[in-house]
mmCIF file of C-alpha atoms in Angstrom:
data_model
loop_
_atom_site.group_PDB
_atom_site.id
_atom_site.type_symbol
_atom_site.label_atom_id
_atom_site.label_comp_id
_atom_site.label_asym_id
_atom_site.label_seq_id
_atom_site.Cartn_x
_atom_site.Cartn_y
_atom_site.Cartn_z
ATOM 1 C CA UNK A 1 49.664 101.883 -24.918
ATOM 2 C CA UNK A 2 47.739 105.080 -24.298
ATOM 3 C CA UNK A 3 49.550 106.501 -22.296
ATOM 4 C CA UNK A 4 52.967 106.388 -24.161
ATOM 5 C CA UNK A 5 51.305 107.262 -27.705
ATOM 6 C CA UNK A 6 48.712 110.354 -26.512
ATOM 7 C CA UNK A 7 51.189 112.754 -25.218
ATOM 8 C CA UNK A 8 52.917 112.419 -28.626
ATOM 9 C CA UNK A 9 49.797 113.183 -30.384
ATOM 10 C CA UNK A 10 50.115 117.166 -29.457
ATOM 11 C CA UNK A 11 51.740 119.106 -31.613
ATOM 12 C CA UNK A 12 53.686 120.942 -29.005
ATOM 13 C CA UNK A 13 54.764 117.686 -27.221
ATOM 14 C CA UNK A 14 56.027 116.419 -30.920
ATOM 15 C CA UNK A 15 57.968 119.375 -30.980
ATOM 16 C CA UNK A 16 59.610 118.971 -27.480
ATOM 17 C CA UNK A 17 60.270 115.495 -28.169
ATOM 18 C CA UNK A 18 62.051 116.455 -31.895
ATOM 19 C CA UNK A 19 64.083 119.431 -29.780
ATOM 20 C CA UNK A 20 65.271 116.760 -26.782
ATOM 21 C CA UNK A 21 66.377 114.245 -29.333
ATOM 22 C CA UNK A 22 68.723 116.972 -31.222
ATOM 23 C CA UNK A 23 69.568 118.414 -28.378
ATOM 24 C CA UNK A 24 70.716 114.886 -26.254
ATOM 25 C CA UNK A 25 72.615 114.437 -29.689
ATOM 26 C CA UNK A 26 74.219 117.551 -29.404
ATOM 27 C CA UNK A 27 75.319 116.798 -25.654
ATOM 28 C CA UNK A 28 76.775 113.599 -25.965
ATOM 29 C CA UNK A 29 79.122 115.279 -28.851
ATOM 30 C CA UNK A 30 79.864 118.198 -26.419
ATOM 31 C CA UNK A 31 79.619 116.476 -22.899
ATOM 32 C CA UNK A 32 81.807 113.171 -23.360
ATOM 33 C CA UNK A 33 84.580 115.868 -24.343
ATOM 34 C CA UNK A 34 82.982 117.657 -20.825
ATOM 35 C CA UNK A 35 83.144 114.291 -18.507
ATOM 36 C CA UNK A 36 86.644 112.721 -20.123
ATOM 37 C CA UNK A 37 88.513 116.266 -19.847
ATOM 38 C CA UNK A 38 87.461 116.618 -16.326
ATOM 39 C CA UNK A 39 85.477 120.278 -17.548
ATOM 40 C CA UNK A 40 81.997 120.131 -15.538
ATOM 41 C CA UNK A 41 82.705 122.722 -13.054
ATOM 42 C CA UNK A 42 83.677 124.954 -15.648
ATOM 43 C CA UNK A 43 80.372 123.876 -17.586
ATOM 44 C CA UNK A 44 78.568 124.533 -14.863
ATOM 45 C CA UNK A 45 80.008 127.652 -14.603
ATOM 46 C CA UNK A 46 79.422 128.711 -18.276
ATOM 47 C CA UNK A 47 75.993 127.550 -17.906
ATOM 48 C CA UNK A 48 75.190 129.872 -15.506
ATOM 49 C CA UNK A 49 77.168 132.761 -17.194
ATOM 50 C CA UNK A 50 74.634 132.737 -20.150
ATOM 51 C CA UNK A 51 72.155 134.381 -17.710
ATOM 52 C CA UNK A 52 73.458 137.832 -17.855
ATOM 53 C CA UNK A 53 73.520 137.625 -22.014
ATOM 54 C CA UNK A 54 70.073 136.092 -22.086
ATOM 55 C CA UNK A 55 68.454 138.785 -19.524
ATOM 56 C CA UNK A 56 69.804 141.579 -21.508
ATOM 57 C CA UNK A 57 68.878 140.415 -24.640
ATOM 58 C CA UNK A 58 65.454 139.645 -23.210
ATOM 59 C CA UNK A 59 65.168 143.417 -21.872
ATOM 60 C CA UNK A 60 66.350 144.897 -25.102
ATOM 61 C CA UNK A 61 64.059 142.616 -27.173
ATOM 62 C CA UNK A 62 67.201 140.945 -28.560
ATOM 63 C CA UNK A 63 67.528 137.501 -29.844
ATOM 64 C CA UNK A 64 67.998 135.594 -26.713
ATOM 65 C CA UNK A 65 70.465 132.536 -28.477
ATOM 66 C CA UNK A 66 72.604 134.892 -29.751
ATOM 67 C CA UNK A 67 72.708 137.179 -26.040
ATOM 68 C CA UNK A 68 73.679 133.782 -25.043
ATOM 69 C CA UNK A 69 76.493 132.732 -27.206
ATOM 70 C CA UNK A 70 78.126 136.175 -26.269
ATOM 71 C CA UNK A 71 77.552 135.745 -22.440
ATOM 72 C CA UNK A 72 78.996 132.077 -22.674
ATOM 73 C CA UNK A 73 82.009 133.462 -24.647
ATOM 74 C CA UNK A 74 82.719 136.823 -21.877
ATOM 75 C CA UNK A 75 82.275 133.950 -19.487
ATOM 76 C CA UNK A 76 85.284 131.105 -21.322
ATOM 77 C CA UNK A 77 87.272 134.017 -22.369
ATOM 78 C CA UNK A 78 86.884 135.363 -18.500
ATOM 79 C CA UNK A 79 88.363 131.805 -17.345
ATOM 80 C CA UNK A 80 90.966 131.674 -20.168
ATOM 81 C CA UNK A 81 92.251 135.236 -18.788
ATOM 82 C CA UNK A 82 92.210 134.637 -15.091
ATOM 83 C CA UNK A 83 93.791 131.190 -16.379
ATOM 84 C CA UNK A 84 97.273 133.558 -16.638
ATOM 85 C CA UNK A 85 97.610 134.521 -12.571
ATOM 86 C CA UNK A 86 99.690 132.422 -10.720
ATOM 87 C CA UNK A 87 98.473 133.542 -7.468
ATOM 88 C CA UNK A 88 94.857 131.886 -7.995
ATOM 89 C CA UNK A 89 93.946 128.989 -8.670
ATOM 90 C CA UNK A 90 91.594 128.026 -11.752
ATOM 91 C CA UNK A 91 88.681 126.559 -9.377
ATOM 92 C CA UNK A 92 88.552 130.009 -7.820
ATOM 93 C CA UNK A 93 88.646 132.043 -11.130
ATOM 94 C CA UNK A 94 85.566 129.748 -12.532
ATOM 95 C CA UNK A 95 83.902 130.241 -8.784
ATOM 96 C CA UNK A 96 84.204 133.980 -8.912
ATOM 97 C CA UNK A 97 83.001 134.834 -12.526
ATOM 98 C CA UNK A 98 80.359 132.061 -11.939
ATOM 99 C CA UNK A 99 78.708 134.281 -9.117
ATOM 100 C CA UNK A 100 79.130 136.951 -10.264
ATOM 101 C CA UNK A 101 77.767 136.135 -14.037
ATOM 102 C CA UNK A 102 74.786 134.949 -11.842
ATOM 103 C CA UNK A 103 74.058 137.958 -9.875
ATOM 104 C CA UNK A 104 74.222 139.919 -12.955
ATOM 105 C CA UNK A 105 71.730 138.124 -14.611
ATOM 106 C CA UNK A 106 69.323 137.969 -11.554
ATOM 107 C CA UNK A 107 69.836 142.308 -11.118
ATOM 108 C CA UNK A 108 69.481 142.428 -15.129
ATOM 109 C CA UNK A 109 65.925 140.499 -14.986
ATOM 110 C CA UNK A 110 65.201 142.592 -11.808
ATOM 111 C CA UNK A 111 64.038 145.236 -14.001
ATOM 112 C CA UNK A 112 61.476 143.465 -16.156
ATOM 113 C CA UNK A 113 58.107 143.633 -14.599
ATOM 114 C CA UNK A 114 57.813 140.305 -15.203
ATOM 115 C CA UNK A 115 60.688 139.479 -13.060
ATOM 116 C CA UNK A 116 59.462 136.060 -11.138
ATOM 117 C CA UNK A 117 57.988 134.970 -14.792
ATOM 118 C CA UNK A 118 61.485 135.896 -17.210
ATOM 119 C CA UNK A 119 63.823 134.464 -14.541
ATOM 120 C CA UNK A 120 61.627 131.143 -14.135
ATOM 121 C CA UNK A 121 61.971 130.942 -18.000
ATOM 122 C CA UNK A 122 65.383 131.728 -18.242
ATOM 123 C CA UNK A 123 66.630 129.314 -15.754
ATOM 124 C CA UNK A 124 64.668 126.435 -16.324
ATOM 125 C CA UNK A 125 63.568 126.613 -19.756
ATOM 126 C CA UNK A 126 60.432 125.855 -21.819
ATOM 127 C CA UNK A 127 60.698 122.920 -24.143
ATOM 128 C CA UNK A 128 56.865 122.721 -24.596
ATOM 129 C CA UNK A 129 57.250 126.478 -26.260
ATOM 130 C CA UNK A 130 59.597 125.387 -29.141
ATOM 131 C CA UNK A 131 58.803 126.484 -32.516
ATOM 132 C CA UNK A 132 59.274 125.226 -36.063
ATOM 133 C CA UNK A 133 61.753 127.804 -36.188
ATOM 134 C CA UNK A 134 63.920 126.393 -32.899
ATOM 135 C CA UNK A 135 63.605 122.756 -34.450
ATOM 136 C CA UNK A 136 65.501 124.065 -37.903
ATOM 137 C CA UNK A 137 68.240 126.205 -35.644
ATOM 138 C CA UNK A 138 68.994 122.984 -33.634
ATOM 139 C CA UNK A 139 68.922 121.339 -36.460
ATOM 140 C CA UNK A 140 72.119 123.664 -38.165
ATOM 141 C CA UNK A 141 73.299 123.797 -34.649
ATOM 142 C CA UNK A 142 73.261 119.843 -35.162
ATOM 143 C CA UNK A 143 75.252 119.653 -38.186
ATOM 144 C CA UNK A 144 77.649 121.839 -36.918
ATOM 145 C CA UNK A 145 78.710 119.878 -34.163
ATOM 146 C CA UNK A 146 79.043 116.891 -36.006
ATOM 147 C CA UNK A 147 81.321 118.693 -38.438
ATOM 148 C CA UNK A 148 83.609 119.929 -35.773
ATOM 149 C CA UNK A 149 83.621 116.266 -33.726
ATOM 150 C CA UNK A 150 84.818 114.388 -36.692
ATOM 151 C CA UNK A 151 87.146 117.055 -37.870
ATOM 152 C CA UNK A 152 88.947 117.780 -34.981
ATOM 153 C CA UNK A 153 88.163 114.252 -33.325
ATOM 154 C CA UNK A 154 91.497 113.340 -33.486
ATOM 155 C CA UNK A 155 93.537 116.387 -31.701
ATOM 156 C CA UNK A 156 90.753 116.694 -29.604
ATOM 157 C CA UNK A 157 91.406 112.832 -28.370
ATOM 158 C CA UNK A 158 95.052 113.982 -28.139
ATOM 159 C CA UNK A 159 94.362 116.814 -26.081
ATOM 160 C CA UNK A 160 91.972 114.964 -23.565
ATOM 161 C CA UNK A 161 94.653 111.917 -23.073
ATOM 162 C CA UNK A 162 97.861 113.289 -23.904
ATOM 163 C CA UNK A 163 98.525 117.166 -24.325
ATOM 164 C CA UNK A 164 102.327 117.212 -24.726
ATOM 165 C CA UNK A 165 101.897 114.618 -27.212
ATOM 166 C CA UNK A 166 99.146 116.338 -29.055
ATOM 167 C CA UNK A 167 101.936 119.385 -29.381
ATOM 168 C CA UNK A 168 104.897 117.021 -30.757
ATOM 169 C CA UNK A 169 102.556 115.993 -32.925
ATOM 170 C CA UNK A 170 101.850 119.435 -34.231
ATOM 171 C CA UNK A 171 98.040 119.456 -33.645
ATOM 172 C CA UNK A 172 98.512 122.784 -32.009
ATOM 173 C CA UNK A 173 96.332 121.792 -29.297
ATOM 174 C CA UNK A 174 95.467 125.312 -28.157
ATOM 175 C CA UNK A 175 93.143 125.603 -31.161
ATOM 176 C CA UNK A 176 91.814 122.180 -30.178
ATOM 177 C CA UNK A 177 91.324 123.574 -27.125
ATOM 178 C CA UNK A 178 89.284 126.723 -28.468
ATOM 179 C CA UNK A 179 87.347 124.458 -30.740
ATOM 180 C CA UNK A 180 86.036 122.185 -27.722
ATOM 181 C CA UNK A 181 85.048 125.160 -25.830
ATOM 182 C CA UNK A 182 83.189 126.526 -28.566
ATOM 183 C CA UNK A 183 81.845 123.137 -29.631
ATOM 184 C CA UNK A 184 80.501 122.801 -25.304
ATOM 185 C CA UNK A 185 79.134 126.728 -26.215
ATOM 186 C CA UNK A 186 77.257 125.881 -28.650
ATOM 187 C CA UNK A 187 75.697 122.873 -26.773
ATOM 188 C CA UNK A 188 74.572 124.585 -24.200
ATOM 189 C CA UNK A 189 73.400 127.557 -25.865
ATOM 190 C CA UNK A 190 71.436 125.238 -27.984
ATOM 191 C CA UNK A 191 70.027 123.396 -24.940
ATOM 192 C CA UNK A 192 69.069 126.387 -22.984
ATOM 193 C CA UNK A 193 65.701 126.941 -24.759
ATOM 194 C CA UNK A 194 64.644 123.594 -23.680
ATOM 195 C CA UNK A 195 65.957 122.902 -20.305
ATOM 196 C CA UNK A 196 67.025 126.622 -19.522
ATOM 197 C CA UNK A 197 70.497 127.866 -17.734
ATOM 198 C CA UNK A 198 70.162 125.956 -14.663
ATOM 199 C CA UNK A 199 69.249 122.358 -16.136
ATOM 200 C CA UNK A 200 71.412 122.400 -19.145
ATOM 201 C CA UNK A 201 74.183 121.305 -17.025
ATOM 202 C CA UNK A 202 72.144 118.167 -16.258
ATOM 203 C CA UNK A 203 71.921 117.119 -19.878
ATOM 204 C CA UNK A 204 75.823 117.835 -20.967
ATOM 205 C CA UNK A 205 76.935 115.757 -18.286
ATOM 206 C CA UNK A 206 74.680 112.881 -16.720
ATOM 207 C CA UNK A 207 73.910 110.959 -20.346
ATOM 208 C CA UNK A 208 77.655 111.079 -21.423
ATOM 209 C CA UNK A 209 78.808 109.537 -17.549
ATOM 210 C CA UNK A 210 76.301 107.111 -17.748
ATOM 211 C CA UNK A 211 77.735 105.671 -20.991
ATOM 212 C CA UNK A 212 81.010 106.025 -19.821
ATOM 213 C CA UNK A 213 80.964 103.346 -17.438
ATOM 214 C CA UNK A 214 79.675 100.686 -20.064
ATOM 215 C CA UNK A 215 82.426 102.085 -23.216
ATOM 216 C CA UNK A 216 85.752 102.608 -23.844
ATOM 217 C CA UNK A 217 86.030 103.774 -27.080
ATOM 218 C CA UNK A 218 84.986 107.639 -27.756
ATOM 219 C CA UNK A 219 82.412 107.163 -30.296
ATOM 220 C CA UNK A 220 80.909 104.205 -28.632
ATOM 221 C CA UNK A 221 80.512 106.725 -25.403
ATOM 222 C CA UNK A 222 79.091 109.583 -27.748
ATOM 223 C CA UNK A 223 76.543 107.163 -29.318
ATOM 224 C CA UNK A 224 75.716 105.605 -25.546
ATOM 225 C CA UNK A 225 75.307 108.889 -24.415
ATOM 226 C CA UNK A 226 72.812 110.331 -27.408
ATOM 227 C CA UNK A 227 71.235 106.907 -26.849
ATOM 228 C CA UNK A 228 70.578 107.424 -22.669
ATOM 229 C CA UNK A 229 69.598 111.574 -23.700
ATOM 230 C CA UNK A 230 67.121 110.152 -26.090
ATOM 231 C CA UNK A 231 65.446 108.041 -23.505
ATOM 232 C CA UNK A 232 65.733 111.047 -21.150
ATOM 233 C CA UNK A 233 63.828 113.143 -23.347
ATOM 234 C CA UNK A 234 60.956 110.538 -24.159
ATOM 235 C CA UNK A 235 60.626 109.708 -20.125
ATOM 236 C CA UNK A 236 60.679 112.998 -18.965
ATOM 237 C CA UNK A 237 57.970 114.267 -21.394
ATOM 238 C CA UNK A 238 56.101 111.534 -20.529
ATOM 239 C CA UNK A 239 56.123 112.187 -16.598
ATOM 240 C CA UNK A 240 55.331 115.857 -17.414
ATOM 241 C CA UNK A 241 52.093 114.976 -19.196
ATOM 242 C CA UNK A 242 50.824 112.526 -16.887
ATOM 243 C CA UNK A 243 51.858 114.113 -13.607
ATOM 244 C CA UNK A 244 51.975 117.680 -14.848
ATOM 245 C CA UNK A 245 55.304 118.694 -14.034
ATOM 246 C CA UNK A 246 57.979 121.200 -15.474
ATOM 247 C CA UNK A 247 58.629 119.628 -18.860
ATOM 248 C CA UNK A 248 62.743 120.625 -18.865
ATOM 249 C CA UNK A 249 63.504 120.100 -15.546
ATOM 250 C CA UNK A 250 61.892 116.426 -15.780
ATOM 251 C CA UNK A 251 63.974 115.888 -18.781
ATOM 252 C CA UNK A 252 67.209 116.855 -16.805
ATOM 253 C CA UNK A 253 66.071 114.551 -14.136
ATOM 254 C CA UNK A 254 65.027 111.811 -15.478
ATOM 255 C CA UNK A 255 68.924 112.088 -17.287
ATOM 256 C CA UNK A 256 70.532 112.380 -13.986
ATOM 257 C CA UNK A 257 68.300 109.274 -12.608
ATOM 258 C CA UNK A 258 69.725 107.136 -15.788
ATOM 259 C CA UNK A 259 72.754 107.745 -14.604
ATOM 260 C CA UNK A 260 72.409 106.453 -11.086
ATOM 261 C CA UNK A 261 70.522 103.786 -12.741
ATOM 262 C CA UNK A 262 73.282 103.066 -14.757
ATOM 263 C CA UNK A 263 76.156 102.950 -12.093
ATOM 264 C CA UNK A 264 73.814 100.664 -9.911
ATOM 265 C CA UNK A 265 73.546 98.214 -12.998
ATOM 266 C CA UNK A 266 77.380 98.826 -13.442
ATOM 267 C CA UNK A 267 78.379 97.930 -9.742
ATOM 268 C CA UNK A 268 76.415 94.903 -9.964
ATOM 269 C CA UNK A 269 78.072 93.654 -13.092
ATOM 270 C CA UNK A 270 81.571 94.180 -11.773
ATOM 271 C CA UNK A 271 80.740 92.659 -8.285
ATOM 272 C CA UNK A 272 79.385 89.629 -10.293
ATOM 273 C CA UNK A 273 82.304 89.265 -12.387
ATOM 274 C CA UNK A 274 84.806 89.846 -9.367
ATOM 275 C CA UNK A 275 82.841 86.439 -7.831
ATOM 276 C CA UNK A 276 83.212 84.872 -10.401
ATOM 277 C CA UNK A 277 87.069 85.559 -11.127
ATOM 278 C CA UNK A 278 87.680 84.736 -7.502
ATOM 279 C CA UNK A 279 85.530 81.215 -8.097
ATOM 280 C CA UNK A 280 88.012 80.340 -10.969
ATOM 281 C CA UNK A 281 91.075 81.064 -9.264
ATOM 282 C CA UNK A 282 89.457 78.829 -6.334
ATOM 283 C CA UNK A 283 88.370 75.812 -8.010
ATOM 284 C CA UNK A 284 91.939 74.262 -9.183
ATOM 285 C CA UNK A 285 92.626 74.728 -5.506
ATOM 286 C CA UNK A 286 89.903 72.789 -4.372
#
């Protein structure tokens, strides 16, 4: 049991492993919203447009959360504007702003000396680097997100399955809509400082898919998902200390491996239970 109890042992490794379990809660509250809505590319796309914000907070010696919050919000209020032109589509409003947020970032970082090292740390994180400090901010982020999920759980359920409904109703779900945006900001904002821009995409999406195809119910999924970003967290460390690999982007891989892991397991379950309809249906024949 060595080998699973050591790493854990560090005070730096505690730390990551404290951050990934907030943070996989945090995604499962902001990605099932993510997968059921149909929102990834536009996650993606967001994820990639905190870049620019983190760069030029990082150049000006800026807090680097809050340079992302205000890149991820140019970026969703970018979409929301483009949204309005009938001549293009919304795929190729998200693809345009998404390169473009990129290259920004990339000729904003250009300028530190420390170019290869800032952009490295930007895009892929450094969960082994988290502080006391980041623990009690993901912490508050933590709360909030649970605050907004089971206030606005029900128009946002309305929204994802039925939006004209969700307006007859009177749930006005334009401000639902808002809310869930800022409720996937903050997510990934919060996750950036352990997986970075590039991987937090990884960890909205994968744990929240993978739970999906065992649930129905919302909260059932949300819980699933927290569960499979948990184990995610705890794996990935784990591989990084023995084999020495990146910390954040074995955490987003070892998510996106669950998954497959998951729909395997899933596809054998509903072959099995297909045989085993068609046996019933066959044996008063026989």
């Amino acid at each position: 049991m060595e080998w699973l109890l050591v790493p854990f042992g560090v005070s730096f490794v505690e730390r990551a492993l404290w951050a990934g379990l907030l943070v996989s809660v945090i995604c499962a509250l902001a990605g099932t919203w993510v997968v059921l809505r149909g929102m990834a590319f536009l996650t993606d796309a967001m994820s990639h447009g905190m870049l620019p914000g983190v760069a030029i907070a990082s150049v000006l010696g800026g807090d680097l959360l809050l340079g992302a919050a205000l890149s991820a919000g140019a970026m969703a209020a970018g979409v929301s504007a483009l949204d309005r032109s009938r001549r293009l589509s919304r795929d190729t409003g998200i693809g345009l702003l998404f390169v473009g947020m990129l290259a920004t970032g990339v000729i904003v970082v250009s300028h530190s000396k420390s170019f290869a090292v800032d952009l490295t740390g930007f895009l892929f994180g450094d969960v082994l680097a988290v502080t006391d400090g980041d623990l009690v901010r993901l912490g508050i982020a933590l709360v909030v997100a649970v605050v907004i999920s089971v206030a606005a759980y029900r128009p946002f359920l309305a929204l994802t399955f039925d939006p004209r409904k969700a307006h007859t109703l009177g749930m006005r779900p334009r401000l639902a809509g808002l809310l869930m945006t800022g409720l996937v900001t903050l997510a990934m904002v919060m996750c950036f400082q352990v997986v970075g821009t590039l991987l937090v995409f990884g960890l909205l999406i994968a744990p929240p898919a993978a739970a999906l195809l065992w649930a129905n119910r919302v909260p059932v999924v949300m819980a699933g998902a927290a569960a499979v970003g948990a184990a995610a967290t705890v794996l990935g460390l784990l591989a990084s200390w023995h084999w020495g690999t990146a910390a954040g982007a074995s955490i987003a891989a070892t998510s996106v491996a669950l998954f497959f892991l998951s729909a395997l397991v899933s596809a054998l379950r509903d072959r099995v239970l297909s045989t085993e309809e068609v046996e019933k249906e066959v044996e008063p024949v026989a």
